[in-house]
Amino acid sequence: IDSSQNVGIGTTSPNSILEVSNTTAEIIVNRQGNWASGTAGIKFATNNAATDYWTLGMQPLTNNHFYLKKNAATYLTVLDTGNVGIGTTSPGSKLQVAGEIRVADGNKGAPSYSFTSDTNTGMYSDVADQIKFGVGGDQRLRVTSTGITVTGTVTTTDLAVSGVASVDGGFTSNGGNTMNLLTITSNLTCQGNITVQDSDKILIGNSGDLELY
């Protein structure tokens, strides 16, 4: 204990109220006895009376879960299974959040939500009121309040559109003449070509009132 009342363990010149110095400087807090009535952790008081505080450690429960609390409110829970909960004390997955999550806007080359082995593929929102999906650093799908825009080729065996369908490019049918490849219940605007294979046809009307081969 130096003249400033600093306590040193393993050192003769402590730099704070308590300093532990060693090649393995570990402090073990061992909760023994009845776990349901004992705690093991550290409290950080935010007032002189220590009536307002943060707690980091294990609470008086019959488990080995780890908590971060502000007084009686639990903000972070780590179960002994490794599951982490924010705003919940019983996370059912590796990470479970009870509340709102906000992330950076991202862009098509570095989306906000991506994958460990594919960082330029995922979801982002670099324009207000739009959600976009990028693949390989390029935008492929955009969702707005007025509709969905797809960039590239859409491959499907059955496509139904309720509303106005706009095709900027060409539309090619490779289905058989008994397959409803594309169903439009309103208007279709095509700024390009509509190509139908020899064995296919275009039907207009509920019962094929007009057939184009």
PDB file of N, CA, C and O in Angstrom, residues 7-76:
ATOM      1  N   VAL A   7      -3.353   0.067  -3.660  1.00  0.00           N
ATOM      2  CA  VAL A   7      -2.948  -1.273  -3.257  1.00  0.00           C
ATOM      3  C   VAL A   7      -2.361  -2.018  -4.458  1.00  0.00           C
ATOM      4  O   VAL A   7      -2.970  -2.067  -5.527  1.00  0.00           O
ATOM      5  N   GLY A   8      -1.189  -2.562  -4.254  1.00  0.00           N
ATOM      6  CA  GLY A   8      -0.558  -3.328  -5.321  1.00  0.00           C
ATOM      7  C   GLY A   8      -0.355  -4.776  -4.917  1.00  0.00           C
ATOM      8  O   GLY A   8       0.143  -5.054  -3.823  1.00  0.00           O
ATOM      9  N   ILE A   9      -0.753  -5.677  -5.782  1.00  0.00           N
ATOM     10  CA  ILE A   9      -0.500  -7.105  -5.583  1.00  0.00           C
ATOM     11  C   ILE A   9       0.420  -7.544  -6.708  1.00  0.00           C
ATOM     12  O   ILE A   9       0.043  -7.501  -7.880  1.00  0.00           O
ATOM     13  N   GLY A  10       1.625  -7.904  -6.365  1.00  0.00           N
ATOM     14  CA  GLY A  10       2.608  -8.262  -7.372  1.00  0.00           C
ATOM     15  C   GLY A  10       3.355  -7.072  -7.915  1.00  0.00           C
ATOM     16  O   GLY A  10       4.145  -7.198  -8.852  1.00  0.00           O
ATOM     17  N   THR A  11       3.095  -5.893  -7.366  1.00  0.00           N
ATOM     18  CA  THR A  11       3.796  -4.680  -7.788  1.00  0.00           C
ATOM     19  C   THR A  11       3.955  -3.758  -6.592  1.00  0.00           C
ATOM     20  O   THR A  11       3.096  -3.712  -5.704  1.00  0.00           O
ATOM     21  N   THR A  12       5.061  -3.004  -6.542  1.00  0.00           N
ATOM     22  CA  THR A  12       5.302  -2.055  -5.452  1.00  0.00           C
ATOM     23  C   THR A  12       4.921  -0.629  -5.838  1.00  0.00           C
ATOM     24  O   THR A  12       5.067   0.291  -5.039  1.00  0.00           O
ATOM     25  N   SER A  13       4.443  -0.451  -7.077  1.00  0.00           N
ATOM     26  CA  SER A  13       4.056   0.891  -7.527  1.00  0.00           C
ATOM     27  C   SER A  13       2.709   0.832  -8.247  1.00  0.00           C
ATOM     28  O   SER A  13       2.633   1.009  -9.465  1.00  0.00           O
ATOM     29  N   PRO A  14       1.640   0.568  -7.511  1.00  0.00           N
ATOM     30  CA  PRO A  14       0.311   0.477  -8.130  1.00  0.00           C
ATOM     31  C   PRO A  14      -0.125   1.825  -8.701  1.00  0.00           C
ATOM     32  O   PRO A  14       0.121   2.872  -8.105  1.00  0.00           O
ATOM     33  N   ASN A  15      -0.763   1.785  -9.860  1.00  0.00           N
ATOM     34  CA  ASN A  15      -1.196   2.990 -10.557  1.00  0.00           C
ATOM     35  C   ASN A  15      -2.674   3.309 -10.338  1.00  0.00           C
ATOM     36  O   ASN A  15      -3.183   4.286 -10.877  1.00  0.00           O
ATOM     37  N   SER A  16      -3.369   2.497  -9.558  1.00  0.00           N
ATOM     38  CA  SER A  16      -4.781   2.733  -9.283  1.00  0.00           C
ATOM     39  C   SER A  16      -5.097   2.219  -7.889  1.00  0.00           C
ATOM     40  O   SER A  16      -4.212   1.746  -7.169  1.00  0.00           O
ATOM     41  N   ILE A  17      -6.354   2.332  -7.479  1.00  0.00           N
ATOM     42  CA  ILE A  17      -6.762   1.875  -6.150  1.00  0.00           C
ATOM     43  C   ILE A  17      -6.347   0.431  -5.928  1.00  0.00           C
ATOM     44  O   ILE A  17      -5.907   0.055  -4.839  1.00  0.00           O
ATOM     45  N   LEU A  18      -6.465  -0.393  -6.978  1.00  0.00           N
ATOM     46  CA  LEU A  18      -6.023  -1.781  -6.890  1.00  0.00           C
ATOM     47  C   LEU A  18      -5.387  -2.170  -8.214  1.00  0.00           C
ATOM     48  O   LEU A  18      -5.991  -1.993  -9.275  1.00  0.00           O
ATOM     49  N   GLU A  19      -4.172  -2.672  -8.148  1.00  0.00           N
ATOM     50  CA  GLU A  19      -3.498  -3.166  -9.344  1.00  0.00           C
ATOM     51  C   GLU A  19      -2.905  -4.532  -9.040  1.00  0.00           C
ATOM     52  O   GLU A  19      -2.203  -4.717  -8.051  1.00  0.00           O
ATOM     53  N   VAL A  20      -3.234  -5.505  -9.926  1.00  0.00           N
ATOM     54  CA  VAL A  20      -2.702  -6.855  -9.806  1.00  0.00           C
ATOM     55  C   VAL A  20      -1.731  -7.067 -10.952  1.00  0.00           C
ATOM     56  O   VAL A  20      -2.090  -6.893 -12.119  1.00  0.00           O
ATOM     57  N   SER A  21      -0.494  -7.426 -10.625  1.00  0.00           N
ATOM     58  CA  SER A  21       0.530  -7.566 -11.655  1.00  0.00           C
ATOM     59  C   SER A  21       1.216  -8.915 -11.517  1.00  0.00           C
ATOM     60  O   SER A  21       1.717  -9.270 -10.440  1.00  0.00           O
ATOM     61  N   ASN A  22       1.215  -9.680 -12.597  1.00  0.00           N
ATOM     62  CA  ASN A  22       1.868 -10.978 -12.617  1.00  0.00           C
ATOM     63  C   ASN A  22       1.908 -11.446 -14.061  1.00  0.00           C
ATOM     64  O   ASN A  22       1.271 -10.864 -14.933  1.00  0.00           O
ATOM     65  N   THR A  23       2.674 -12.486 -14.325  1.00  0.00           N
ATOM     66  CA  THR A  23       2.668 -13.033 -15.685  1.00  0.00           C
ATOM     67  C   THR A  23       1.310 -13.620 -16.027  1.00  0.00           C
ATOM     68  O   THR A  23       0.911 -13.668 -17.190  1.00  0.00           O
ATOM     69  N   THR A  24       0.562 -14.068 -15.027  1.00  0.00           N
ATOM     70  CA  THR A  24      -0.833 -14.494 -15.182  1.00  0.00           C
ATOM     71  C   THR A  24      -1.645 -13.702 -14.169  1.00  0.00           C
ATOM     72  O   THR A  24      -1.803 -14.105 -13.008  1.00  0.00           O
ATOM     73  N   ALA A  25      -2.144 -12.549 -14.585  1.00  0.00           N
ATOM     74  CA  ALA A  25      -2.831 -11.631 -13.664  1.00  0.00           C
ATOM     75  C   ALA A  25      -4.324 -11.903 -13.700  1.00  0.00           C
ATOM     76  O   ALA A  25      -5.113 -11.173 -14.307  1.00  0.00           O
ATOM     77  N   GLU A  26      -4.741 -12.964 -13.052  1.00  0.00           N
ATOM     78  CA  GLU A  26      -6.142 -13.332 -13.001  1.00  0.00           C
ATOM     79  C   GLU A  26      -6.713 -13.068 -11.615  1.00  0.00           C
ATOM     80  O   GLU A  26      -6.024 -13.217 -10.607  1.00  0.00           O
ATOM     81  N   ILE A  27      -7.982 -12.697 -11.595  1.00  0.00           N
ATOM     82  CA  ILE A  27      -8.726 -12.577 -10.347  1.00  0.00           C
ATOM     83  C   ILE A  27      -9.900 -13.547 -10.435  1.00  0.00           C
ATOM     84  O   ILE A  27     -10.687 -13.489 -11.395  1.00  0.00           O
ATOM     85  N   ILE A  28     -10.034 -14.422  -9.493  1.00  0.00           N
ATOM     86  CA  ILE A  28     -11.110 -15.413  -9.494  1.00  0.00           C
ATOM     87  C   ILE A  28     -12.149 -15.002  -8.464  1.00  0.00           C
ATOM     88  O   ILE A  28     -11.833 -14.772  -7.292  1.00  0.00           O
ATOM     89  N   VAL A  29     -13.409 -14.886  -8.928  1.00  0.00           N
ATOM     90  CA  VAL A  29     -14.532 -14.642  -8.035  1.00  0.00           C
ATOM     91  C   VAL A  29     -15.311 -15.952  -7.976  1.00  0.00           C
ATOM     92  O   VAL A  29     -15.947 -16.353  -8.946  1.00  0.00           O
ATOM     93  N   ASN A  30     -15.216 -16.631  -6.846  1.00  0.00           N
ATOM     94  CA  ASN A  30     -15.761 -17.985  -6.715  1.00  0.00           C
ATOM     95  C   ASN A  30     -17.057 -17.946  -5.910  1.00  0.00           C
ATOM     96  O   ASN A  30     -17.062 -17.668  -4.715  1.00  0.00           O
ATOM     97  N   ARG A  31     -18.162 -18.205  -6.597  1.00  0.00           N
ATOM     98  CA  ARG A  31     -19.456 -18.236  -5.915  1.00  0.00           C
ATOM     99  C   ARG A  31     -19.674 -19.629  -5.328  1.00  0.00           C
ATOM    100  O   ARG A  31     -19.813 -20.605  -6.065  1.00  0.00           O
ATOM    101  N   GLN A  32     -19.713 -19.724  -4.032  1.00  0.00           N
ATOM    102  CA  GLN A  32     -19.863 -21.014  -3.368  1.00  0.00           C
ATOM    103  C   GLN A  32     -21.178 -21.072  -2.604  1.00  0.00           C
ATOM    104  O   GLN A  32     -21.852 -20.057  -2.414  1.00  0.00           O
ATOM    105  N   GLY A  33     -21.525 -22.261  -2.168  1.00  0.00           N
ATOM    106  CA  GLY A  33     -22.731 -22.418  -1.363  1.00  0.00           C
ATOM    107  C   GLY A  33     -23.985 -22.418  -2.208  1.00  0.00           C
ATOM    108  O   GLY A  33     -24.016 -22.968  -3.312  1.00  0.00           O
ATOM    109  N   ASN A  34     -25.027 -21.770  -1.713  1.00  0.00           N
ATOM    110  CA  ASN A  34     -26.334 -21.754  -2.369  1.00  0.00           C
ATOM    111  C   ASN A  34     -26.347 -20.722  -3.485  1.00  0.00           C
ATOM    112  O   ASN A  34     -26.421 -19.523  -3.224  1.00  0.00           O
ATOM    113  N   TRP A  35     -26.291 -21.178  -4.726  1.00  0.00           N
ATOM    114  CA  TRP A  35     -26.261 -20.263  -5.866  1.00  0.00           C
ATOM    115  C   TRP A  35     -27.525 -19.415  -5.940  1.00  0.00           C
ATOM    116  O   TRP A  35     -27.509 -18.299  -6.433  1.00  0.00           O
ATOM    117  N   ALA A  36     -28.638 -19.965  -5.490  1.00  0.00           N
ATOM    118  CA  ALA A  36     -29.908 -19.243  -5.609  1.00  0.00           C
ATOM    119  C   ALA A  36     -29.956 -18.005  -4.723  1.00  0.00           C
ATOM    120  O   ALA A  36     -30.812 -17.135  -4.906  1.00  0.00           O
ATOM    121  N   SER A  37     -29.048 -17.888  -3.778  1.00  0.00           N
ATOM    122  CA  SER A  37     -29.062 -16.729  -2.883  1.00  0.00           C
ATOM    123  C   SER A  37     -27.754 -15.942  -2.907  1.00  0.00           C
ATOM    124  O   SER A  37     -27.606 -14.963  -2.180  1.00  0.00           O
ATOM    125  N   GLY A  38     -26.812 -16.352  -3.750  1.00  0.00           N
ATOM    126  CA  GLY A  38     -25.526 -15.672  -3.794  1.00  0.00           C
ATOM    127  C   GLY A  38     -25.204 -15.136  -5.177  1.00  0.00           C
ATOM    128  O   GLY A  38     -25.678 -15.640  -6.183  1.00  0.00           O
ATOM    129  N   THR A  39     -24.401 -14.087  -5.200  1.00  0.00           N
ATOM    130  CA  THR A  39     -23.980 -13.488  -6.467  1.00  0.00           C
ATOM    131  C   THR A  39     -22.467 -13.629  -6.612  1.00  0.00           C
ATOM    132  O   THR A  39     -21.758 -13.915  -5.655  1.00  0.00           O
ATOM    133  N   ALA A  40     -21.996 -13.399  -7.828  1.00  0.00           N
ATOM    134  CA  ALA A  40     -20.560 -13.366  -8.092  1.00  0.00           C
ATOM    135  C   ALA A  40     -20.340 -12.373  -9.218  1.00  0.00           C
ATOM    136  O   ALA A  40     -20.757 -12.608 -10.353  1.00  0.00           O
ATOM    137  N   GLY A  41     -19.739 -11.263  -8.921  1.00  0.00           N
ATOM    138  CA  GLY A  41     -19.561 -10.259  -9.955  1.00  0.00           C
ATOM    139  C   GLY A  41     -18.946  -8.992  -9.409  1.00  0.00           C
ATOM    140  O   GLY A  41     -18.369  -8.963  -8.323  1.00  0.00           O
ATOM    141  N   ILE A  42     -19.095  -7.937 -10.171  1.00  0.00           N
ATOM    142  CA  ILE A  42     -18.545  -6.629  -9.813  1.00  0.00           C
ATOM    143  C   ILE A  42     -19.655  -5.598  -9.958  1.00  0.00           C
ATOM    144  O   ILE A  42     -20.402  -5.604 -10.940  1.00  0.00           O
ATOM    145  N   LYS A  43     -19.762  -4.716  -8.983  1.00  0.00           N
ATOM    146  CA  LYS A  43     -20.710  -3.617  -9.052  1.00  0.00           C
ATOM    147  C   LYS A  43     -19.957  -2.311  -9.275  1.00  0.00           C
ATOM    148  O   LYS A  43     -18.925  -2.072  -8.658  1.00  0.00           O
ATOM    149  N   PHE A  44     -20.503  -1.486 -10.162  1.00  0.00           N
ATOM    150  CA  PHE A  44     -19.922  -0.174 -10.448  1.00  0.00           C
ATOM    151  C   PHE A  44     -20.947   0.878 -10.020  1.00  0.00           C
ATOM    152  O   PHE A  44     -21.941   1.102 -10.709  1.00  0.00           O
ATOM    153  N   ALA A  45     -20.720   1.495  -8.882  1.00  0.00           N
ATOM    154  CA  ALA A  45     -21.670   2.466  -8.348  1.00  0.00           C
ATOM    155  C   ALA A  45     -21.598   3.771  -9.131  1.00  0.00           C
ATOM    156  O   ALA A  45     -20.517   4.220  -9.537  1.00  0.00           O
ATOM    157  N   THR A  46     -22.752   4.392  -9.328  1.00  0.00           N
ATOM    158  CA  THR A  46     -22.802   5.668 -10.046  1.00  0.00           C
ATOM    159  C   THR A  46     -23.157   6.823  -9.117  1.00  0.00           C
ATOM    160  O   THR A  46     -23.359   7.937  -9.574  1.00  0.00           O
ATOM    161  N   ASN A  47     -23.264   6.538  -7.798  1.00  0.00           N
ATOM    162  CA  ASN A  47     -23.438   7.614  -6.825  1.00  0.00           C
ATOM    163  C   ASN A  47     -22.699   7.229  -5.539  1.00  0.00           C
ATOM    164  O   ASN A  47     -22.288   6.083  -5.348  1.00  0.00           O
ATOM    165  N   ASN A  48     -22.505   8.193  -4.653  1.00  0.00           N
ATOM    166  CA  ASN A  48     -21.714   7.965  -3.438  1.00  0.00           C
ATOM    167  C   ASN A  48     -22.340   6.931  -2.514  1.00  0.00           C
ATOM    168  O   ASN A  48     -21.637   6.202  -1.805  1.00  0.00           O
ATOM    169  N   ALA A  49     -23.656   6.864  -2.508  1.00  0.00           N
ATOM    170  CA  ALA A  49     -24.343   5.930  -1.619  1.00  0.00           C
ATOM    171  C   ALA A  49     -24.400   4.517  -2.202  1.00  0.00           C
ATOM    172  O   ALA A  49     -24.854   3.607  -1.525  1.00  0.00           O
ATOM    173  N   ALA A  50     -23.950   4.357  -3.418  1.00  0.00           N
ATOM    174  CA  ALA A  50     -23.961   3.052  -4.099  1.00  0.00           C
ATOM    175  C   ALA A  50     -25.360   2.468  -4.200  1.00  0.00           C
ATOM    176  O   ALA A  50     -25.546   1.249  -4.192  1.00  0.00           O
ATOM    177  N   THR A  51     -26.350   3.346  -4.317  1.00  0.00           N
ATOM    178  CA  THR A  51     -27.721   2.875  -4.512  1.00  0.00           C
ATOM    179  C   THR A  51     -28.103   2.814  -5.985  1.00  0.00           C
ATOM    180  O   THR A  51     -29.169   2.316  -6.336  1.00  0.00           O
ATOM    181  N   ASP A  52     -27.243   3.355  -6.813  1.00  0.00           N
ATOM    182  CA  ASP A  52     -27.445   3.313  -8.258  1.00  0.00           C
ATOM    183  C   ASP A  52     -26.175   2.717  -8.857  1.00  0.00           C
ATOM    184  O   ASP A  52     -25.081   3.240  -8.635  1.00  0.00           O
ATOM    185  N   TYR A  53     -26.310   1.624  -9.608  1.00  0.00           N
ATOM    186  CA  TYR A  53     -25.094   0.914 -10.002  1.00  0.00           C
ATOM    187  C   TYR A  53     -25.329  -0.002 -11.206  1.00  0.00           C
ATOM    188  O   TYR A  53     -26.461  -0.368 -11.539  1.00  0.00           O
ATOM    189  N   TRP A  54     -24.238  -0.341 -11.853  1.00  0.00           N
ATOM    190  CA  TRP A  54     -24.191  -1.394 -12.868  1.00  0.00           C
ATOM    191  C   TRP A  54     -23.619  -2.643 -12.216  1.00  0.00           C
ATOM    192  O   TRP A  54     -22.738  -2.570 -11.362  1.00  0.00           O
ATOM    193  N   THR A  55     -24.113  -3.803 -12.641  1.00  0.00           N
ATOM    194  CA  THR A  55     -23.616  -5.074 -12.134  1.00  0.00           C
ATOM    195  C   THR A  55     -23.189  -5.944 -13.301  1.00  0.00           C
ATOM    196  O   THR A  55     -23.920  -6.086 -14.290  1.00  0.00           O
ATOM    197  N   LEU A  56     -22.009  -6.528 -13.188  1.00  0.00           N
ATOM    198  CA  LEU A  56     -21.492  -7.437 -14.209  1.00  0.00           C
ATOM    199  C   LEU A  56     -21.125  -8.739 -13.521  1.00  0.00           C
ATOM    200  O   LEU A  56     -20.242  -8.767 -12.650  1.00  0.00           O
ATOM    201  N   GLY A  57     -21.802  -9.819 -13.875  1.00  0.00           N
ATOM    202  CA  GLY A  57     -21.481 -11.095 -13.257  1.00  0.00           C
ATOM    203  C   GLY A  57     -22.667 -12.022 -13.181  1.00  0.00           C
ATOM    204  O   GLY A  57     -23.638 -11.879 -13.929  1.00  0.00           O
ATOM    205  N   MET A  58     -22.603 -12.997 -12.261  1.00  0.00           N
ATOM    206  CA  MET A  58     -23.655 -13.983 -12.080  1.00  0.00           C
ATOM    207  C   MET A  58     -24.601 -13.526 -10.980  1.00  0.00           C
ATOM    208  O   MET A  58     -24.167 -12.984  -9.958  1.00  0.00           O
ATOM    209  N   GLN A  59     -25.872 -13.753 -11.186  1.00  0.00           N
ATOM    210  CA  GLN A  59     -26.900 -13.314 -10.259  1.00  0.00           C
ATOM    211  C   GLN A  59     -27.340 -14.477  -9.368  1.00  0.00           C
ATOM    212  O   GLN A  59     -26.986 -15.636  -9.616  1.00  0.00           O
ATOM    213  N   PRO A  60     -28.106 -14.196  -8.313  1.00  0.00           N
ATOM    214  CA  PRO A  60     -28.549 -15.277  -7.415  1.00  0.00           C
ATOM    215  C   PRO A  60     -29.595 -16.180  -8.064  1.00  0.00           C
ATOM    216  O   PRO A  60     -30.788 -16.122  -7.753  1.00  0.00           O
ATOM    217  N   LEU A  61     -29.121 -16.990  -8.980  1.00  0.00           N
ATOM    218  CA  LEU A  61     -29.970 -17.951  -9.673  1.00  0.00           C
ATOM    219  C   LEU A  61     -29.241 -19.287  -9.725  1.00  0.00           C
ATOM    220  O   LEU A  61     -28.009 -19.342  -9.638  1.00  0.00           O
ATOM    221  N   THR A  62     -29.968 -20.356  -9.899  1.00  0.00           N
ATOM    222  CA  THR A  62     -29.348 -21.687  -9.908  1.00  0.00           C
ATOM    223  C   THR A  62     -28.847 -22.043 -11.297  1.00  0.00           C
ATOM    224  O   THR A  62     -29.224 -23.058 -11.886  1.00  0.00           O
ATOM    225  N   ASN A  63     -28.008 -21.204 -11.851  1.00  0.00           N
ATOM    226  CA  ASN A  63     -27.409 -21.468 -13.163  1.00  0.00           C
ATOM    227  C   ASN A  63     -26.086 -20.715 -13.247  1.00  0.00           C
ATOM    228  O   ASN A  63     -25.702 -20.004 -12.322  1.00  0.00           O
ATOM    229  N   ASN A  64     -25.412 -20.867 -14.375  1.00  0.00           N
ATOM    230  CA  ASN A  64     -24.133 -20.185 -14.583  1.00  0.00           C
ATOM    231  C   ASN A  64     -24.257 -19.068 -15.625  1.00  0.00           C
ATOM    232  O   ASN A  64     -23.289 -18.732 -16.290  1.00  0.00           O
ATOM    233  N   HIS A  65     -25.448 -18.521 -15.804  1.00  0.00           N
ATOM    234  CA  HIS A  65     -25.632 -17.456 -16.778  1.00  0.00           C
ATOM    235  C   HIS A  65     -24.932 -16.179 -16.315  1.00  0.00           C
ATOM    236  O   HIS A  65     -24.746 -15.941 -15.114  1.00  0.00           O
ATOM    237  N   PHE A  66     -24.563 -15.353 -17.287  1.00  0.00           N
ATOM    238  CA  PHE A  66     -23.810 -14.123 -17.026  1.00  0.00           C
ATOM    239  C   PHE A  66     -24.668 -12.939 -17.438  1.00  0.00           C
ATOM    240  O   PHE A  66     -25.332 -12.976 -18.486  1.00  0.00           O
ATOM    241  N   TYR A  67     -24.646 -11.873 -16.621  1.00  0.00           N
ATOM    242  CA  TYR A  67     -25.560 -10.762 -16.848  1.00  0.00           C
ATOM    243  C   TYR A  67     -24.844  -9.411 -16.784  1.00  0.00           C
ATOM    244  O   TYR A  67     -23.852  -9.245 -16.074  1.00  0.00           O
ATOM    245  N   LEU A  68     -25.409  -8.449 -17.511  1.00  0.00           N
ATOM    246  CA  LEU A  68     -25.071  -7.035 -17.357  1.00  0.00           C
ATOM    247  C   LEU A  68     -26.366  -6.332 -16.980  1.00  0.00           C
ATOM    248  O   LEU A  68     -27.336  -6.340 -17.753  1.00  0.00           O
ATOM    249  N   LYS A  69     -26.382  -5.725 -15.782  1.00  0.00           N
ATOM    250  CA  LYS A  69     -27.609  -5.127 -15.271  1.00  0.00           C
ATOM    251  C   LYS A  69     -27.369  -3.685 -14.864  1.00  0.00           C
ATOM    252  O   LYS A  69     -26.262  -3.304 -14.489  1.00  0.00           O
ATOM    253  N   LYS A  70     -28.425  -2.885 -14.905  1.00  0.00           N
ATOM    254  CA  LYS A  70     -28.447  -1.523 -14.341  1.00  0.00           C
ATOM    255  C   LYS A  70     -29.510  -1.534 -13.255  1.00  0.00           C
ATOM    256  O   LYS A  70     -30.705  -1.614 -13.537  1.00  0.00           O
ATOM    257  N   ASN A  71     -29.056  -1.572 -12.000  1.00  0.00           N
ATOM    258  CA  ASN A  71     -29.948  -1.771 -10.868  1.00  0.00           C
ATOM    259  C   ASN A  71     -30.704  -3.097 -11.056  1.00  0.00           C
ATOM    260  O   ASN A  71     -30.082  -4.137 -11.170  1.00  0.00           O
ATOM    261  N   ALA A  72     -32.031  -3.063 -11.162  1.00  0.00           N
ATOM    262  CA  ALA A  72     -32.791  -4.307 -11.298  1.00  0.00           C
ATOM    263  C   ALA A  72     -33.047  -4.694 -12.754  1.00  0.00           C
ATOM    264  O   ALA A  72     -33.561  -5.780 -13.025  1.00  0.00           O
ATOM    265  N   ALA A  73     -32.711  -3.817 -13.696  1.00  0.00           N
ATOM    266  CA  ALA A  73     -32.993  -4.081 -15.114  1.00  0.00           C
ATOM    267  C   ALA A  73     -31.842  -4.842 -15.758  1.00  0.00           C
ATOM    268  O   ALA A  73     -30.683  -4.444 -15.644  1.00  0.00           O
ATOM    269  N   THR A  74     -32.171  -5.934 -16.444  1.00  0.00           N
ATOM    270  CA  THR A  74     -31.158  -6.733 -17.131  1.00  0.00           C
ATOM    271  C   THR A  74     -31.084  -6.320 -18.590  1.00  0.00           C
ATOM    272  O   THR A  74     -32.084  -6.364 -19.317  1.00  0.00           O
ATOM    273  N   TYR A  75     -29.896  -5.912 -19.044  1.00  0.00           N
ATOM    274  CA  TYR A  75     -29.714  -5.453 -20.419  1.00  0.00           C
ATOM    275  C   TYR A  75     -29.067  -6.511 -21.307  1.00  0.00           C
ATOM    276  O   TYR A  75     -29.361  -6.594 -22.494  1.00  0.00           O
ATOM    277  N   LEU A  76     -28.175  -7.311 -20.737  1.00  0.00           N
ATOM    278  CA  LEU A  76     -27.449  -8.300 -21.527  1.00  0.00           C
ATOM    279  C   LEU A  76     -27.380  -9.605 -20.741  1.00  0.00           C
ATOM    280  O   LEU A  76     -27.060  -9.612 -19.552  1.00  0.00           O
TER     281      LEU A  76
END
